[in-house]
């Protein structure tokens, strides 16, 4: 069994490739919940929904989040009433948030609700929230502390970023699904999907015991979300610069040193391979920009092969 750690849009694409390359009993996908927030009285889990919709083939390909072919009657009506419309909720997407919120209010765990939603959307691979306890990514900017979605969406990542914090991580525990996957004797290896390491992967690593378990696994393949010095999707490059990290595959390698055994980088970054290997990671050069389903499955297959080779 291979455990994938996924967050936002880039992570969802590789998770989709893995879900197509592996059978449902060969793959566990742990998803970041640090982006979750309460909005309009609803519990919104953006990364869980981005991965779930992507695997269900429902994701909006242009944005990566929300559903394709959406209608916006609810948002239009809310705007007319003067409600907050900075966070766009499509009519079908809204049903996901309402049903998740209803079940959570009935006392179900986020893991149980996620399992049900995935079943209803016909997913074969199960998604595991990283934790059933609340962990919230907050960012300190030159305009003070902001909740993640306020920074990322309402302020459009404009304020300069100084610090990222994962409130609640130290007192949270990994979800049972994640803890079981990390402890499973059948665990062959871990794939860290090309999500923003600071925003979408670090909350998972901040959970007690997770870093140690990943190190103990010792067969960890990460795909760099930075290609040629730019982030494929999202503000990763701006965030890395403002946090003082090097905006390159080498900067990603530094961030993952001591945790990851192999870093898959894009051909555009081939020249960085020796410097990455000097850090003690193995650098594997591939085509890491996933433009379509074929790319996703190919890259996923390469990661699986690296893990299965690394186990020997
Ligand atoms: N991102 C935006 O930039 N603008 C939005 O209006 C927006 C709405 C939205 C609704 C549901 C959902 O699951 C995600 C949504 N996102 C939106 C993305 C969200 O901010 C994610 O946290 C990012 O994709 C980073 O993971």
Coordinates of C-alpha atoms and ligand atoms in Angstrom, one line a residue:
X1 CA 0.0 0.0 0.0
X2 CA 1.3 3.5 -0.9
X3 CA 0.3 6.5 1.2
X4 CA 0.0 9.8 -0.7
X5 CA 0.0 13.2 1.1
X6 CA -2.0 15.8 -0.9
X7 CA -3.2 19.3 -0.6
X8 CA -4.4 21.9 -3.1
X9 CA -4.8 21.7 -6.9
X10 CA -1.3 20.3 -7.9
X11 CA -1.5 17.6 -5.2
X12 CA -5.0 16.6 -6.3
X13 CA -3.8 16.0 -9.9
X14 CA -1.1 13.5 -8.8
X15 CA -3.5 11.9 -6.3
X16 CA -5.9 11.4 -9.3
X17 CA -3.0 9.8 -11.3
X18 CA -2.2 7.5 -8.3
X19 CA -5.9 6.6 -7.9
X20 CA -5.9 5.5 -11.6
X21 CA -2.5 3.7 -11.4
X22 CA -3.3 1.8 -8.2
X23 CA -6.2 -0.3 -7.0
X24 CA -8.3 1.0 -4.1
X25 CA -6.6 -1.3 -1.6
X26 CA -3.1 -0.2 -2.7
X27 CA -3.6 3.5 -2.1
X28 CA -4.4 5.7 0.9
X29 CA -4.6 9.5 0.3
X30 CA -4.2 11.8 3.3
X31 CA -5.4 15.3 2.7
X32 CA -4.6 18.6 4.3
X33 CA -7.4 20.1 6.4
X34 CA -5.5 23.3 7.5
X35 CA -7.4 25.3 4.9
X36 CA -10.7 24.4 6.5
X37 CA -12.8 27.2 7.8
X38 CA -16.3 28.2 8.9
X39 CA -18.0 30.3 6.4
X40 CA -21.7 31.4 6.3
X41 CA -22.2 28.9 9.2
X42 CA -20.8 26.1 7.0
X43 CA -17.7 23.9 7.6
X44 CA -15.8 24.2 4.3
X45 CA -12.9 21.7 3.7
X46 CA -11.4 23.1 0.4
X47 CA -8.5 20.6 0.0
X48 CA -10.7 17.6 0.8
X49 CA -13.2 18.8 -1.8
X50 CA -10.6 19.7 -4.4
X51 CA -9.1 16.1 -4.2
X52 CA -12.6 14.5 -4.0
X53 CA -14.0 16.4 -7.0
X54 CA -10.8 15.8 -9.0
X55 CA -10.9 12.0 -8.4
X56 CA -14.6 12.1 -9.2
X57 CA -14.0 13.9 -12.5
X58 CA -16.1 16.8 -11.3
X59 CA -13.5 19.4 -10.7
X60 CA -13.5 22.7 -12.6
X61 CA -10.4 22.4 -14.7
X62 CA -9.9 26.1 -15.0
X63 CA -9.7 26.8 -11.3
X64 CA -8.9 23.4 -9.8
X65 CA -11.4 24.0 -7.0
X66 CA -15.2 23.7 -7.0
X67 CA -17.2 21.8 -9.6
X68 CA -17.2 22.1 -13.4
X69 CA -20.5 23.2 -15.1
X70 CA -21.6 25.0 -11.9
X71 CA -24.6 27.4 -11.6
X72 CA -24.4 30.3 -9.2
X73 CA -28.0 31.0 -8.2
X74 CA -27.2 30.8 -4.5
X75 CA -24.2 33.3 -4.8
X76 CA -26.3 35.7 -6.9
X77 CA -29.2 35.6 -4.4
X78 CA -26.8 36.0 -1.4
X79 CA -25.1 39.0 -3.1
X80 CA -28.6 40.6 -3.5
X81 CA -29.1 40.2 0.2
X82 CA -25.8 41.8 0.9
X83 CA -24.1 38.6 2.1
X84 CA -20.3 38.0 1.7
X85 CA -19.6 36.8 -1.9
X86 CA -15.8 36.9 -1.8
X87 CA -15.7 33.1 -1.4
X88 CA -17.5 31.7 -4.4
X89 CA -19.8 28.8 -3.6
X90 CA -21.4 27.1 -6.6
X91 CA -24.9 25.6 -6.2
X92 CA -23.7 21.9 -6.4
X93 CA -20.6 22.7 -4.3
X94 CA -22.9 24.3 -1.7
X95 CA -24.7 20.9 -1.2
X96 CA -21.3 19.4 -0.2
X97 CA -20.8 22.0 2.5
X98 CA -24.4 21.8 3.7
X99 CA -24.3 18.0 4.0
X100 CA -20.8 17.9 5.6
X101 CA -21.9 20.6 8.1
X102 CA -25.2 18.7 8.9
X103 CA -23.4 15.4 9.5
X104 CA -20.7 17.1 11.6
X105 CA -23.4 18.8 13.7
X106 CA -24.9 15.3 14.2
X107 CA -21.6 14.3 15.8
X108 CA -20.1 12.4 12.9
X109 CA -16.3 12.7 12.5
X110 CA -14.7 14.5 9.5
X111 CA -13.3 11.1 8.5
X112 CA -16.8 9.5 8.5
X113 CA -18.4 12.3 6.6
X114 CA -15.5 12.2 4.0
X115 CA -15.9 8.5 3.5
X116 CA -19.6 8.9 2.9
X117 CA -19.3 11.8 0.5
X118 CA -16.6 9.9 -1.4
X119 CA -18.8 6.9 -1.6
X120 CA -21.8 9.0 -2.9
X121 CA -19.5 10.5 -5.6
X122 CA -18.4 7.0 -6.7
X123 CA -14.7 7.2 -5.6
X124 CA -12.9 3.9 -5.3
X125 CA -9.9 5.3 -3.3
X126 CA -10.8 6.7 0.1
X127 CA -9.6 10.1 1.2
X128 CA -8.3 10.5 4.7
X129 CA -8.5 13.9 6.4
X130 CA -5.1 14.4 8.0
X131 CA -6.9 14.8 11.4
X132 CA -10.5 14.8 12.8
X133 CA -9.4 17.5 15.2
X134 CA -9.4 21.1 14.0
X135 CA -6.0 22.4 12.6
X136 CA -6.1 25.8 11.1
X137 CA -3.4 27.4 8.9
X138 CA -3.0 31.0 9.9
X139 CA -0.5 33.5 8.4
X140 CA 1.2 36.5 9.9
X141 CA 1.4 39.2 7.2
X142 CA 2.6 42.8 7.3
X143 CA -1.1 43.5 8.0
X144 CA -1.3 41.2 11.0
X145 CA -2.5 37.6 11.5
X146 CA -5.1 36.3 9.0
X147 CA -7.0 33.0 8.7
X148 CA -5.8 31.2 5.6
X149 CA -8.9 31.7 3.4
X150 CA -9.0 35.4 4.3
X151 CA -5.4 35.7 3.2
X152 CA -5.6 33.4 0.2
X153 CA -9.0 34.3 -1.3
X154 CA -10.4 37.5 0.3
X155 CA -7.0 39.3 0.2
X156 CA -5.9 37.4 -2.9
X157 CA -2.4 36.7 -1.2
X158 CA -1.6 40.4 -1.5
X159 CA -0.3 41.1 2.0
X160 CA 3.4 40.2 2.4
X161 CA 3.7 36.9 4.2
X162 CA 6.0 36.7 7.3
X163 CA 5.1 33.5 9.1
X164 CA 2.8 30.5 8.7
X165 CA 1.3 28.7 11.8
X166 CA -0.8 25.6 12.1
X167 CA -3.1 26.3 15.0
X168 CA -4.2 23.2 16.9
X169 CA -1.6 20.9 15.3
X170 CA 0.3 20.2 18.5
X171 CA -2.8 19.1 20.3
X172 CA -4.4 17.3 17.4
X173 CA -3.7 13.7 16.5
X174 CA -3.5 12.1 13.0
X175 CA -6.9 10.7 11.9
X176 CA -7.2 7.0 12.5
X177 CA -7.0 6.4 8.8
X178 CA -3.7 8.3 8.6
X179 CA -2.2 6.7 11.7
X180 CA -3.2 3.2 10.5
X181 CA -1.6 3.9 7.0
X182 CA 1.6 5.1 8.6
X183 CA 1.8 2.1 10.9
X184 CA 0.6 -0.5 8.3
X185 CA 3.1 -3.4 7.8
X186 CA 2.0 -3.3 4.2
X187 CA 3.2 0.4 3.8
X188 CA 5.6 0.3 0.8
X189 CA 6.3 4.0 0.7
X190 CA 5.0 7.6 0.8
X191 CA 4.3 10.0 -2.1
X192 CA 4.3 13.7 -1.2
X193 CA 2.2 15.2 -4.0
X194 CA 3.3 18.6 -5.6
X195 CA 1.3 20.7 -3.2
X196 CA 2.7 23.9 -1.7
X197 CA 5.0 22.6 1.1
X198 CA 4.3 25.5 3.4
X199 CA 0.5 25.6 3.0
X200 CA -0.7 22.2 2.1
X201 CA 1.9 19.7 3.2
X202 CA 3.3 21.2 6.4
X203 CA 0.1 21.1 8.4
X204 CA 0.2 17.3 7.9
X205 CA 3.8 17.1 9.0
X206 CA 3.0 19.3 12.0
X207 CA 0.8 16.6 13.5
X208 CA 2.5 14.8 16.4
X209 CA 4.4 11.7 15.3
X210 CA 3.9 12.2 11.5
X211 CA 7.4 13.4 10.7
X212 CA 8.9 10.5 12.7
X213 CA 6.7 7.9 11.0
X214 CA 7.6 9.2 7.6
X215 CA 11.3 9.1 8.4
X216 CA 10.8 5.6 9.8
X217 CA 9.2 4.6 6.5
X218 CA 12.4 5.7 4.8
X219 CA 11.0 5.3 1.3
X220 CA 9.5 8.8 0.5
X221 CA 9.1 10.3 -3.0
X222 CA 8.2 13.9 -3.3
X223 CA 7.3 15.7 -6.6
X224 CA 8.5 19.3 -6.7
X225 CA 5.7 21.9 -7.0
X226 CA 8.2 24.4 -8.3
X227 CA 9.3 24.1 -11.9
X228 CA 11.9 26.4 -13.4
X229 CA 11.6 28.8 -10.5
X230 CA 7.8 29.3 -10.8
X231 CA 4.9 27.7 -9.1
X232 CA 2.6 25.8 -11.4
X233 CA -0.6 26.9 -9.7
X234 CA -1.2 29.2 -6.8
X235 CA 1.0 31.6 -4.9
X236 CA 3.7 29.2 -3.9
X237 CA 6.5 31.2 -5.5
X238 CA 5.5 34.5 -3.9
X239 CA 5.0 32.8 -0.5
X240 CA 8.4 31.1 -0.7
X241 CA 10.1 34.3 -1.6
X242 CA 8.4 36.2 1.3
X243 CA 9.3 33.4 3.7
X244 CA 12.9 33.7 2.6
X245 CA 13.0 30.3 1.0
X246 CA 14.7 29.8 -2.4
X247 CA 12.1 29.6 -5.1
X248 CA 13.4 26.6 -6.9
X249 CA 13.4 22.8 -6.9
X250 CA 16.5 23.2 -4.8
X251 CA 14.6 25.3 -2.3
X252 CA 12.0 22.5 -2.2
X253 CA 14.8 19.9 -1.7
X254 CA 16.2 21.9 1.2
X255 CA 12.7 22.0 2.8
X256 CA 12.3 18.2 2.5
X257 CA 15.9 17.3 3.5
X258 CA 15.9 14.7 6.2
X259 CA 12.3 13.6 5.3
X260 CA 12.3 12.7 1.7
X261 CA 14.5 10.1 0.0
X262 CA 13.8 11.0 -3.6
X263 CA 12.7 14.3 -5.2
X264 CA 11.2 14.2 -8.7
X265 CA 12.0 17.4 -10.5
X266 CA 11.1 18.7 -13.9
X267 CA 13.4 18.5 -16.9
X268 CA 13.5 22.3 -16.8
X269 CA 15.4 21.9 -13.5
X270 CA 17.8 19.2 -14.5
X271 CA 20.8 21.4 -13.8
X272 CA 19.8 21.5 -10.1
X273 CA 20.1 17.7 -9.8
X274 CA 23.7 17.6 -8.5
X275 CA 23.0 20.3 -5.9
X276 CA 19.9 18.4 -4.8
X277 CA 21.8 15.1 -4.5
X278 CA 24.5 17.0 -2.5
X279 CA 21.8 17.4 0.1
X280 CA 21.5 13.7 0.4
X281 CA 18.3 13.3 -1.7
X282 CA 18.1 11.3 -4.9
X283 CA 17.0 13.6 -7.8
X284 CA 15.0 12.1 -10.5
X285 CA 14.3 14.2 -13.6
X286 CA 10.9 13.8 -15.3
X287 CA 8.1 15.7 -16.9
X288 CA 6.3 16.9 -13.8
X289 CA 3.8 19.4 -15.4
X290 CA 0.5 17.5 -15.6
X291 CA -1.6 18.9 -18.4
X292 CA -4.0 15.9 -18.8
X293 CA -5.0 12.6 -17.4
X294 CA -2.2 10.8 -19.4
X295 CA 0.4 13.0 -17.7
X296 CA -1.1 12.4 -14.3
X297 CA -1.1 8.6 -14.7
X298 CA 2.4 8.5 -16.2
X299 CA 3.9 10.7 -13.4
X300 CA 2.0 8.6 -10.8
X301 CA 3.4 5.4 -12.3
X302 CA 6.9 6.8 -12.2
X303 CA 6.5 7.6 -8.4
X304 CA 5.1 4.1 -7.7
X305 CA 8.0 2.5 -9.6
X306 CA 10.5 4.6 -7.6
X307 CA 8.9 3.4 -4.4
X308 CA 8.8 -0.2 -5.4
X309 CA 12.4 0.0 -6.7
X310 CA 13.5 1.8 -3.5
X311 CA 12.0 -1.0 -1.4
X312 CA 14.4 -3.6 -2.7
Ligands
LIG1 N1 -10.2 29.9 -4.3 C1 -10.3 31.2 -4.8 O1 -9.2 31.8 -5.1 N2 -11.5 31.9 -4.9 C2 -12.7 31.3 -4.5 O2 -13.7 32.0 -4.6 C3 -12.6 30.0 -4.0 C4 -13.8 29.3 -3.6 C5 -13.7 28.0 -3.1 C6 -14.9 27.3 -2.8 C7 -14.8 25.9 -2.4 C8 -13.6 25.3 -2.3 O3 -13.5 24.0 -1.9 C9 -12.4 26.0 -2.6 C10 -12.5 27.3 -3.1 N3 -11.3 28.0 -3.4 C11 -11.4 29.3 -3.9 C12 -10.0 27.4 -3.3 C13 -9.5 27.5 -1.8 O4 -9.2 28.7 -1.4 C14 -8.4 26.5 -1.5 O5 -8.0 26.6 -0.2 C15 -7.1 26.8 -2.4 O6 -7.3 26.1 -3.6 C16 -5.8 26.3 -1.8 O7 -5.9 24.9 -1.4

